[in-house]
JSON list of C-alpha atoms in Angstrom, two decimals:
[
{"chain": "A", "resi": 1185, "resn": "UNK", "atom": "CA", "xyz": [63.94, -7.57, 39.73]},
{"chain": "A", "resi": 1186, "resn": "UNK", "atom": "CA", "xyz": [61.72, -6.13, 42.44]},
{"chain": "A", "resi": 1187, "resn": "UNK", "atom": "CA", "xyz": [58.09, -7.08, 42.89]},
{"chain": "A", "resi": 1188, "resn": "UNK", "atom": "CA", "xyz": [56.96, -3.59, 41.82]},
{"chain": "A", "resi": 1189, "resn": "UNK", "atom": "CA", "xyz": [59.01, -3.79, 38.61]},
{"chain": "A", "resi": 1190, "resn": "UNK", "atom": "CA", "xyz": [57.58, -7.25, 37.98]},
{"chain": "A", "resi": 1191, "resn": "UNK", "atom": "CA", "xyz": [54.01, -6.05, 38.43]},
{"chain": "A", "resi": 1192, "resn": "UNK", "atom": "CA", "xyz": [54.51, -3.25, 35.89]},
{"chain": "A", "resi": 1193, "resn": "UNK", "atom": "CA", "xyz": [55.74, -5.80, 33.35]},
{"chain": "A", "resi": 1194, "resn": "UNK", "atom": "CA", "xyz": [52.90, -8.22, 34.11]},
{"chain": "A", "resi": 1195, "resn": "UNK", "atom": "CA", "xyz": [50.32, -5.48, 33.61]},
{"chain": "A", "resi": 1196, "resn": "UNK", "atom": "CA", "xyz": [51.93, -4.83, 30.22]},
{"chain": "A", "resi": 1197, "resn": "UNK", "atom": "CA", "xyz": [51.78, -8.60, 29.48]},
{"chain": "A", "resi": 1198, "resn": "UNK", "atom": "CA", "xyz": [55.52, -8.64, 28.82]},
{"chain": "A", "resi": 1199, "resn": "UNK", "atom": "CA", "xyz": [56.67, -12.19, 27.95]},
{"chain": "A", "resi": 1200, "resn": "UNK", "atom": "CA", "xyz": [59.74, -11.96, 30.20]},
{"chain": "A", "resi": 1201, "resn": "UNK", "atom": "CA", "xyz": [57.52, -11.06, 33.15]},
{"chain": "A", "resi": 1202, "resn": "UNK", "atom": "CA", "xyz": [55.91, -14.49, 33.17]},
{"chain": "A", "resi": 1203, "resn": "UNK", "atom": "CA", "xyz": [59.31, -16.17, 33.45]},
{"chain": "A", "resi": 1204, "resn": "UNK", "atom": "CA", "xyz": [60.33, -13.85, 36.30]},
{"chain": "A", "resi": 1205, "resn": "UNK", "atom": "CA", "xyz": [56.98, -14.39, 38.02]},
{"chain": "A", "resi": 1206, "resn": "UNK", "atom": "CA", "xyz": [57.44, -18.14, 37.82]},
{"chain": "A", "resi": 1207, "resn": "UNK", "atom": "CA", "xyz": [61.03, -18.02, 39.01]},
{"chain": "A", "resi": 1208, "resn": "UNK", "atom": "CA", "xyz": [60.17, -15.83, 41.98]},
{"chain": "A", "resi": 1209, "resn": "UNK", "atom": "CA", "xyz": [57.11, -17.68, 43.28]},
{"chain": "A", "resi": 1210, "resn": "UNK", "atom": "CA", "xyz": [56.87, -21.21, 41.89]},
{"chain": "A", "resi": 1211, "resn": "UNK", "atom": "CA", "xyz": [58.69, -22.99, 44.73]},
{"chain": "A", "resi": 1212, "resn": "UNK", "atom": "CA", "xyz": [56.69, -21.46, 47.56]},
{"chain": "A", "resi": 1213, "resn": "UNK", "atom": "CA", "xyz": [53.36, -21.82, 45.73]},
{"chain": "A", "resi": 1214, "resn": "UNK", "atom": "CA", "xyz": [54.15, -25.43, 44.84]},
{"chain": "A", "resi": 1215, "resn": "UNK", "atom": "CA", "xyz": [54.88, -26.22, 48.50]},
{"chain": "A", "resi": 1216, "resn": "UNK", "atom": "CA", "xyz": [51.45, -24.91, 49.54]},
{"chain": "A", "resi": 1217, "resn": "UNK", "atom": "CA", "xyz": [49.66, -26.67, 46.68]},
{"chain": "A", "resi": 1218, "resn": "UNK", "atom": "CA", "xyz": [51.41, -29.97, 47.35]},
{"chain": "A", "resi": 1219, "resn": "UNK", "atom": "CA", "xyz": [50.40, -29.87, 51.04]},
{"chain": "A", "resi": 1220, "resn": "UNK", "atom": "CA", "xyz": [46.78, -29.60, 50.01]},
{"chain": "A", "resi": 1221, "resn": "UNK", "atom": "CA", "xyz": [46.68, -31.89, 46.97]},
{"chain": "A", "resi": 1222, "resn": "UNK", "atom": "CA", "xyz": [49.14, -34.52, 48.32]},
{"chain": "A", "resi": 1223, "resn": "UNK", "atom": "CA", "xyz": [49.98, -35.75, 44.83]},
{"chain": "A", "resi": 1224, "resn": "UNK", "atom": "CA", "xyz": [53.05, -34.36, 43.06]},
{"chain": "A", "resi": 1225, "resn": "UNK", "atom": "CA", "xyz": [51.72, -34.71, 39.51]},
{"chain": "A", "resi": 1226, "resn": "UNK", "atom": "CA", "xyz": [48.37, -33.16, 40.38]},
{"chain": "A", "resi": 1227, "resn": "UNK", "atom": "CA", "xyz": [50.15, -30.39, 42.30]},
{"chain": "A", "resi": 1228, "resn": "UNK", "atom": "CA", "xyz": [52.25, -29.60, 39.23]},
{"chain": "A", "resi": 1229, "resn": "UNK", "atom": "CA", "xyz": [49.07, -29.33, 37.14]},
{"chain": "A", "resi": 1230, "resn": "UNK", "atom": "CA", "xyz": [47.48, -27.07, 39.72]},
{"chain": "A", "resi": 1231, "resn": "UNK", "atom": "CA", "xyz": [50.62, -24.91, 39.80]},
{"chain": "A", "resi": 1232, "resn": "UNK", "atom": "CA", "xyz": [50.37, -24.43, 36.06]},
{"chain": "A", "resi": 1233, "resn": "UNK", "atom": "CA", "xyz": [46.69, -23.46, 36.39]},
{"chain": "A", "resi": 1234, "resn": "UNK", "atom": "CA", "xyz": [47.58, -21.01, 39.15]},
{"chain": "A", "resi": 1235, "resn": "UNK", "atom": "CA", "xyz": [50.13, -19.17, 37.02]},
{"chain": "A", "resi": 1236, "resn": "UNK", "atom": "CA", "xyz": [47.69, -18.97, 34.12]},
{"chain": "A", "resi": 1237, "resn": "UNK", "atom": "CA", "xyz": [45.06, -17.53, 36.48]},
{"chain": "A", "resi": 1238, "resn": "UNK", "atom": "CA", "xyz": [47.52, -15.00, 37.88]},
{"chain": "A", "resi": 1239, "resn": "UNK", "atom": "CA", "xyz": [48.49, -13.93, 34.38]},
{"chain": "A", "resi": 1240, "resn": "UNK", "atom": "CA", "xyz": [44.92, -13.66, 33.10]},
{"chain": "A", "resi": 1241, "resn": "UNK", "atom": "CA", "xyz": [43.48, -12.02, 36.22]},
{"chain": "A", "resi": 1242, "resn": "UNK", "atom": "CA", "xyz": [46.23, -9.56, 37.11]},
{"chain": "A", "resi": 1243, "resn": "UNK", "atom": "CA", "xyz": [43.81, -6.69, 36.54]},
{"chain": "A", "resi": 1244, "resn": "UNK", "atom": "CA", "xyz": [41.80, -7.85, 39.56]},
{"chain": "A", "resi": 1245, "resn": "UNK", "atom": "CA", "xyz": [44.80, -7.39, 41.87]},
{"chain": "A", "resi": 1246, "resn": "UNK", "atom": "CA", "xyz": [44.74, -4.10, 43.78]},
{"chain": "A", "resi": 1247, "resn": "UNK", "atom": "CA", "xyz": [47.66, -3.17, 46.00]},
{"chain": "A", "resi": 1248, "resn": "UNK", "atom": "CA", "xyz": [45.32, -1.30, 48.33]},
{"chain": "A", "resi": 1249, "resn": "UNK", "atom": "CA", "xyz": [43.55, -4.56, 49.23]},
{"chain": "A", "resi": 1250, "resn": "UNK", "atom": "CA", "xyz": [46.65, -6.52, 50.21]},
{"chain": "A", "resi": 1251, "resn": "UNK", "atom": "CA", "xyz": [50.09, -7.77, 49.31]},
{"chain": "A", "resi": 1252, "resn": "UNK", "atom": "CA", "xyz": [50.72, -9.39, 45.93]},
{"chain": "A", "resi": 1253, "resn": "UNK", "atom": "CA", "xyz": [52.09, -12.55, 47.52]},
{"chain": "A", "resi": 1254, "resn": "UNK", "atom": "CA", "xyz": [48.94, -12.93, 49.62]},
{"chain": "A", "resi": 1255, "resn": "UNK", "atom": "CA", "xyz": [46.82, -12.51, 46.50]},
{"chain": "A", "resi": 1256, "resn": "UNK", "atom": "CA", "xyz": [48.69, -15.21, 44.53]},
{"chain": "A", "resi": 1257, "resn": "UNK", "atom": "CA", "xyz": [48.78, -17.48, 47.59]},
{"chain": "A", "resi": 1258, "resn": "UNK", "atom": "CA", "xyz": [44.98, -17.27, 47.80]},
{"chain": "A", "resi": 1259, "resn": "UNK", "atom": "CA", "xyz": [44.73, -18.14, 44.11]},
{"chain": "A", "resi": 1260, "resn": "UNK", "atom": "CA", "xyz": [46.96, -21.18, 44.71]},
{"chain": "A", "resi": 1261, "resn": "UNK", "atom": "CA", "xyz": [44.98, -22.25, 47.76]},
{"chain": "A", "resi": 1262, "resn": "UNK", "atom": "CA", "xyz": [41.58, -21.80, 46.12]},
{"chain": "A", "resi": 1263, "resn": "UNK", "atom": "CA", "xyz": [42.67, -23.58, 42.93]},
{"chain": "A", "resi": 1264, "resn": "UNK", "atom": "CA", "xyz": [43.97, -26.48, 45.05]},
{"chain": "A", "resi": 1265, "resn": "UNK", "atom": "CA", "xyz": [40.71, -26.71, 46.94]},
{"chain": "A", "resi": 1266, "resn": "UNK", "atom": "CA", "xyz": [38.76, -26.61, 43.66]},
{"chain": "A", "resi": 1267, "resn": "UNK", "atom": "CA", "xyz": [40.91, -29.48, 42.42]},
{"chain": "A", "resi": 1268, "resn": "UNK", "atom": "CA", "xyz": [40.28, -31.50, 45.59]},
{"chain": "A", "resi": 1269, "resn": "UNK", "atom": "CA", "xyz": [36.54, -31.01, 45.26]},
{"chain": "A", "resi": 1270, "resn": "UNK", "atom": "CA", "xyz": [36.42, -31.86, 41.57]},
{"chain": "A", "resi": 1271, "resn": "UNK", "atom": "CA", "xyz": [34.68, -35.07, 40.59]},
{"chain": "A", "resi": 1272, "resn": "UNK", "atom": "CA", "xyz": [37.55, -36.28, 38.37]},
{"chain": "A", "resi": 1273, "resn": "UNK", "atom": "CA", "xyz": [40.10, -35.86, 41.17]},
{"chain": "A", "resi": 1274, "resn": "UNK", "atom": "CA", "xyz": [37.93, -37.69, 43.68]},
{"chain": "A", "resi": 1275, "resn": "UNK", "atom": "CA", "xyz": [37.38, -40.56, 41.23]},
{"chain": "A", "resi": 1276, "resn": "UNK", "atom": "CA", "xyz": [41.10, -40.84, 40.50]},
{"chain": "A", "resi": 1277, "resn": "UNK", "atom": "CA", "xyz": [41.86, -41.05, 44.23]},
{"chain": "A", "resi": 1278, "resn": "UNK", "atom": "CA", "xyz": [39.58, -44.07, 44.61]},
{"chain": "A", "resi": 1279, "resn": "UNK", "atom": "CA", "xyz": [41.82, -46.11, 42.32]},
{"chain": "A", "resi": 1280, "resn": "UNK", "atom": "CA", "xyz": [45.20, -45.49, 43.96]},
{"chain": "A", "resi": 1281, "resn": "UNK", "atom": "CA", "xyz": [47.37, -48.51, 44.65]},
{"chain": "A", "resi": 1282, "resn": "UNK", "atom": "CA", "xyz": [49.11, -48.98, 47.98]},
{"chain": "A", "resi": 1283, "resn": "UNK", "atom": "CA", "xyz": [52.42, -48.02, 46.31]},
{"chain": "A", "resi": 1284, "resn": "UNK", "atom": "CA", "xyz": [51.07, -44.52, 45.81]},
{"chain": "A", "resi": 1285, "resn": "UNK", "atom": "CA", "xyz": [50.33, -44.15, 49.50]},
{"chain": "A", "resi": 1286, "resn": "UNK", "atom": "CA", "xyz": [53.92, -44.90, 50.48]},
{"chain": "A", "resi": 1287, "resn": "UNK", "atom": "CA", "xyz": [55.08, -42.30, 47.94]},
{"chain": "A", "resi": 1288, "resn": "UNK", "atom": "CA", "xyz": [52.64, -39.74, 49.35]},
{"chain": "A", "resi": 1289, "resn": "UNK", "atom": "CA", "xyz": [53.93, -40.29, 52.87]},
{"chain": "A", "resi": 1290, "resn": "UNK", "atom": "CA", "xyz": [57.51, -39.78, 51.71]},
{"chain": "A", "resi": 1291, "resn": "UNK", "atom": "CA", "xyz": [56.57, -36.56, 49.89]},
{"chain": "A", "resi": 1292, "resn": "UNK", "atom": "CA", "xyz": [54.64, -35.20, 52.87]},
{"chain": "A", "resi": 1293, "resn": "UNK", "atom": "CA", "xyz": [57.69, -35.57, 55.13]},
{"chain": "A", "resi": 1294, "resn": "UNK", "atom": "CA", "xyz": [59.83, -33.68, 52.64]},
{"chain": "A", "resi": 1295, "resn": "UNK", "atom": "CA", "xyz": [57.13, -31.05, 52.30]},
{"chain": "A", "resi": 1296, "resn": "UNK", "atom": "CA", "xyz": [56.99, -30.40, 56.04]},
{"chain": "A", "resi": 1297, "resn": "UNK", "atom": "CA", "xyz": [60.65, -29.47, 55.80]},
{"chain": "A", "resi": 1298, "resn": "UNK", "atom": "CA", "xyz": [59.97, -27.17, 52.84]},
{"chain": "A", "resi": 1299, "resn": "UNK", "atom": "CA", "xyz": [57.20, -25.36, 54.70]},
{"chain": "A", "resi": 1300, "resn": "UNK", "atom": "CA", "xyz": [59.48, -25.07, 57.69]},
{"chain": "A", "resi": 1301, "resn": "UNK", "atom": "CA", "xyz": [62.22, -23.49, 55.56]},
{"chain": "A", "resi": 1302, "resn": "UNK", "atom": "CA", "xyz": [59.96, -20.57, 54.68]},
{"chain": "A", "resi": 1303, "resn": "UNK", "atom": "CA", "xyz": [59.33, -20.14, 58.40]},
{"chain": "A", "resi": 1304, "resn": "UNK", "atom": "CA", "xyz": [55.57, -20.41, 58.59]},
{"chain": "A", "resi": 1305, "resn": "UNK", "atom": "CA", "xyz": [55.48, -23.50, 60.75]},
{"chain": "A", "resi": 1306, "resn": "UNK", "atom": "CA", "xyz": [57.60, -21.87, 63.47]},
{"chain": "A", "resi": 1307, "resn": "UNK", "atom": "CA", "xyz": [55.12, -19.01, 63.77]},
{"chain": "A", "resi": 1308, "resn": "UNK", "atom": "CA", "xyz": [52.10, -21.33, 63.75]},
{"chain": "A", "resi": 1309, "resn": "UNK", "atom": "CA", "xyz": [53.70, -23.41, 66.55]},
{"chain": "A", "resi": 1310, "resn": "UNK", "atom": "CA", "xyz": [53.72, -20.28, 68.75]},
{"chain": "A", "resi": 1311, "resn": "UNK", "atom": "CA", "xyz": [49.94, -20.07, 68.63]},
{"chain": "A", "resi": 1312, "resn": "UNK", "atom": "CA", "xyz": [47.50, -21.62, 71.10]},
{"chain": "A", "resi": 1313, "resn": "UNK", "atom": "CA", "xyz": [46.75, -25.31, 70.48]},
{"chain": "A", "resi": 1314, "resn": "UNK", "atom": "CA", "xyz": [43.19, -24.51, 69.30]},
{"chain": "A", "resi": 1315, "resn": "UNK", "atom": "CA", "xyz": [44.64, -22.01, 66.78]},
{"chain": "A", "resi": 1316, "resn": "UNK", "atom": "CA", "xyz": [47.13, -24.55, 65.49]},
{"chain": "A", "resi": 1317, "resn": "UNK", "atom": "CA", "xyz": [44.30, -27.02, 65.00]},
{"chain": "A", "resi": 1318, "resn": "UNK", "atom": "CA", "xyz": [42.04, -24.52, 63.19]},
{"chain": "A", "resi": 1319, "resn": "UNK", "atom": "CA", "xyz": [44.80, -23.12, 60.95]},
{"chain": "A", "resi": 1320, "resn": "UNK", "atom": "CA", "xyz": [45.90, -26.64, 60.07]},
{"chain": "A", "resi": 1321, "resn": "UNK", "atom": "CA", "xyz": [42.39, -27.62, 59.00]},
{"chain": "A", "resi": 1322, "resn": "UNK", "atom": "CA", "xyz": [41.45, -24.41, 57.19]},
{"chain": "A", "resi": 1323, "resn": "UNK", "atom": "CA", "xyz": [44.70, -23.44, 55.50]},
{"chain": "A", "resi": 1324, "resn": "UNK", "atom": "CA", "xyz": [46.91, -26.49, 55.24]},
{"chain": "A", "resi": 1325, "resn": "UNK", "atom": "CA", "xyz": [44.26, -29.18, 54.73]},
{"chain": "A", "resi": 1326, "resn": "UNK", "atom": "CA", "xyz": [41.77, -27.05, 52.80]},
{"chain": "A", "resi": 1327, "resn": "UNK", "atom": "CA", "xyz": [38.72, -27.60, 54.98]},
{"chain": "A", "resi": 1328, "resn": "UNK", "atom": "CA", "xyz": [35.83, -25.17, 54.76]},
{"chain": "A", "resi": 1329, "resn": "UNK", "atom": "CA", "xyz": [34.79, -23.49, 57.98]},
{"chain": "A", "resi": 1330, "resn": "UNK", "atom": "CA", "xyz": [31.70, -25.73, 58.03]},
{"chain": "A", "resi": 1331, "resn": "UNK", "atom": "CA", "xyz": [33.82, -28.86, 57.62]},
{"chain": "A", "resi": 1332, "resn": "UNK", "atom": "CA", "xyz": [36.20, -27.68, 60.37]},
{"chain": "A", "resi": 1333, "resn": "UNK", "atom": "CA", "xyz": [33.18, -27.07, 62.61]},
{"chain": "A", "resi": 1334, "resn": "UNK", "atom": "CA", "xyz": [32.02, -30.64, 62.08]},
{"chain": "A", "resi": 1335, "resn": "UNK", "atom": "CA", "xyz": [35.52, -32.10, 62.48]},
{"chain": "A", "resi": 1336, "resn": "UNK", "atom": "CA", "xyz": [36.16, -30.23, 65.74]},
{"chain": "A", "resi": 1337, "resn": "UNK", "atom": "CA", "xyz": [32.56, -30.64, 66.91]},
{"chain": "A", "resi": 1338, "resn": "UNK", "atom": "CA", "xyz": [32.17, -26.94, 67.73]},
{"chain": "A", "resi": 1339, "resn": "UNK", "atom": "CA", "xyz": [29.66, -24.40, 66.40]},
{"chain": "A", "resi": 1340, "resn": "UNK", "atom": "CA", "xyz": [30.38, -22.73, 63.05]},
{"chain": "A", "resi": 1341, "resn": "UNK", "atom": "CA", "xyz": [30.36, -19.27, 64.64]},
{"chain": "A", "resi": 1342, "resn": "UNK", "atom": "CA", "xyz": [33.02, -20.38, 67.10]},
{"chain": "A", "resi": 1343, "resn": "UNK", "atom": "CA", "xyz": [35.22, -21.63, 64.25]},
{"chain": "A", "resi": 1344, "resn": "UNK", "atom": "CA", "xyz": [34.84, -18.29, 62.47]},
{"chain": "A", "resi": 1345, "resn": "UNK", "atom": "CA", "xyz": [35.69, -16.33, 65.60]},
{"chain": "A", "resi": 1346, "resn": "UNK", "atom": "CA", "xyz": [38.67, -18.53, 66.44]},
{"chain": "A", "resi": 1347, "resn": "UNK", "atom": "CA", "xyz": [39.88, -18.31, 62.84]},
{"chain": "A", "resi": 1348, "resn": "UNK", "atom": "CA", "xyz": [39.75, -14.50, 62.86]},
{"chain": "A", "resi": 1349, "resn": "UNK", "atom": "CA", "xyz": [41.48, -14.28, 66.25]},
{"chain": "A", "resi": 1350, "resn": "UNK", "atom": "CA", "xyz": [44.12, -16.84, 65.30]},
{"chain": "A", "resi": 1351, "resn": "UNK", "atom": "CA", "xyz": [44.94, -15.05, 62.05]},
{"chain": "A", "resi": 1352, "resn": "UNK", "atom": "CA", "xyz": [45.27, -11.80, 64.00]},
{"chain": "A", "resi": 1353, "resn": "UNK", "atom": "CA", "xyz": [47.64, -13.54, 66.45]},
{"chain": "A", "resi": 1354, "resn": "UNK", "atom": "CA", "xyz": [49.65, -14.88, 63.51]},
{"chain": "A", "resi": 1355, "resn": "UNK", "atom": "CA", "xyz": [49.81, -11.39, 61.98]},
{"chain": "A", "resi": 1356, "resn": "UNK", "atom": "CA", "xyz": [51.15, -10.06, 65.28]},
{"chain": "A", "resi": 1357, "resn": "UNK", "atom": "CA", "xyz": [53.90, -12.71, 65.29]},
{"chain": "A", "resi": 1358, "resn": "UNK", "atom": "CA", "xyz": [54.75, -11.93, 61.68]},
{"chain": "A", "resi": 1359, "resn": "UNK", "atom": "CA", "xyz": [54.45, -8.18, 62.30]},
{"chain": "A", "resi": 1360, "resn": "UNK", "atom": "CA", "xyz": [52.33, -7.77, 59.15]}
]
């Protein structure tokens, strides 16, 4: 099934469309969510929330504004960041045992390989070191531009400019 055929079915709220949507995008969305959340169970919950949001908000997607995958990727990223900033999530992280930290380290190594298999990491590695640093903070670690500014100890406007220029460089590499 092509993406265009899938979108027609989703707009019609066809039950089979949800299954196809999940089958087509769950692995790549889960990889992104898991990088941000760093907890497999929480990432699975976020993934479920993401697909519900996609399903309920499909009317807000407009092809003229961007690709469908970019739209759902932003939903996944924003939902992950919302989860990280939630009070319940932050409280649950305070009570982790040391066993959980070893498990998280193992999962993060596996996840790096998953991200690499979709090819994004190879393109990011081609960017300037400052771009790699900014993209890592903003997109892979979920920092806000203000938080990245504080972390890198550079002005907020500089972070915004670098971010825009780095994304344009990445687009050129990806030929998007």
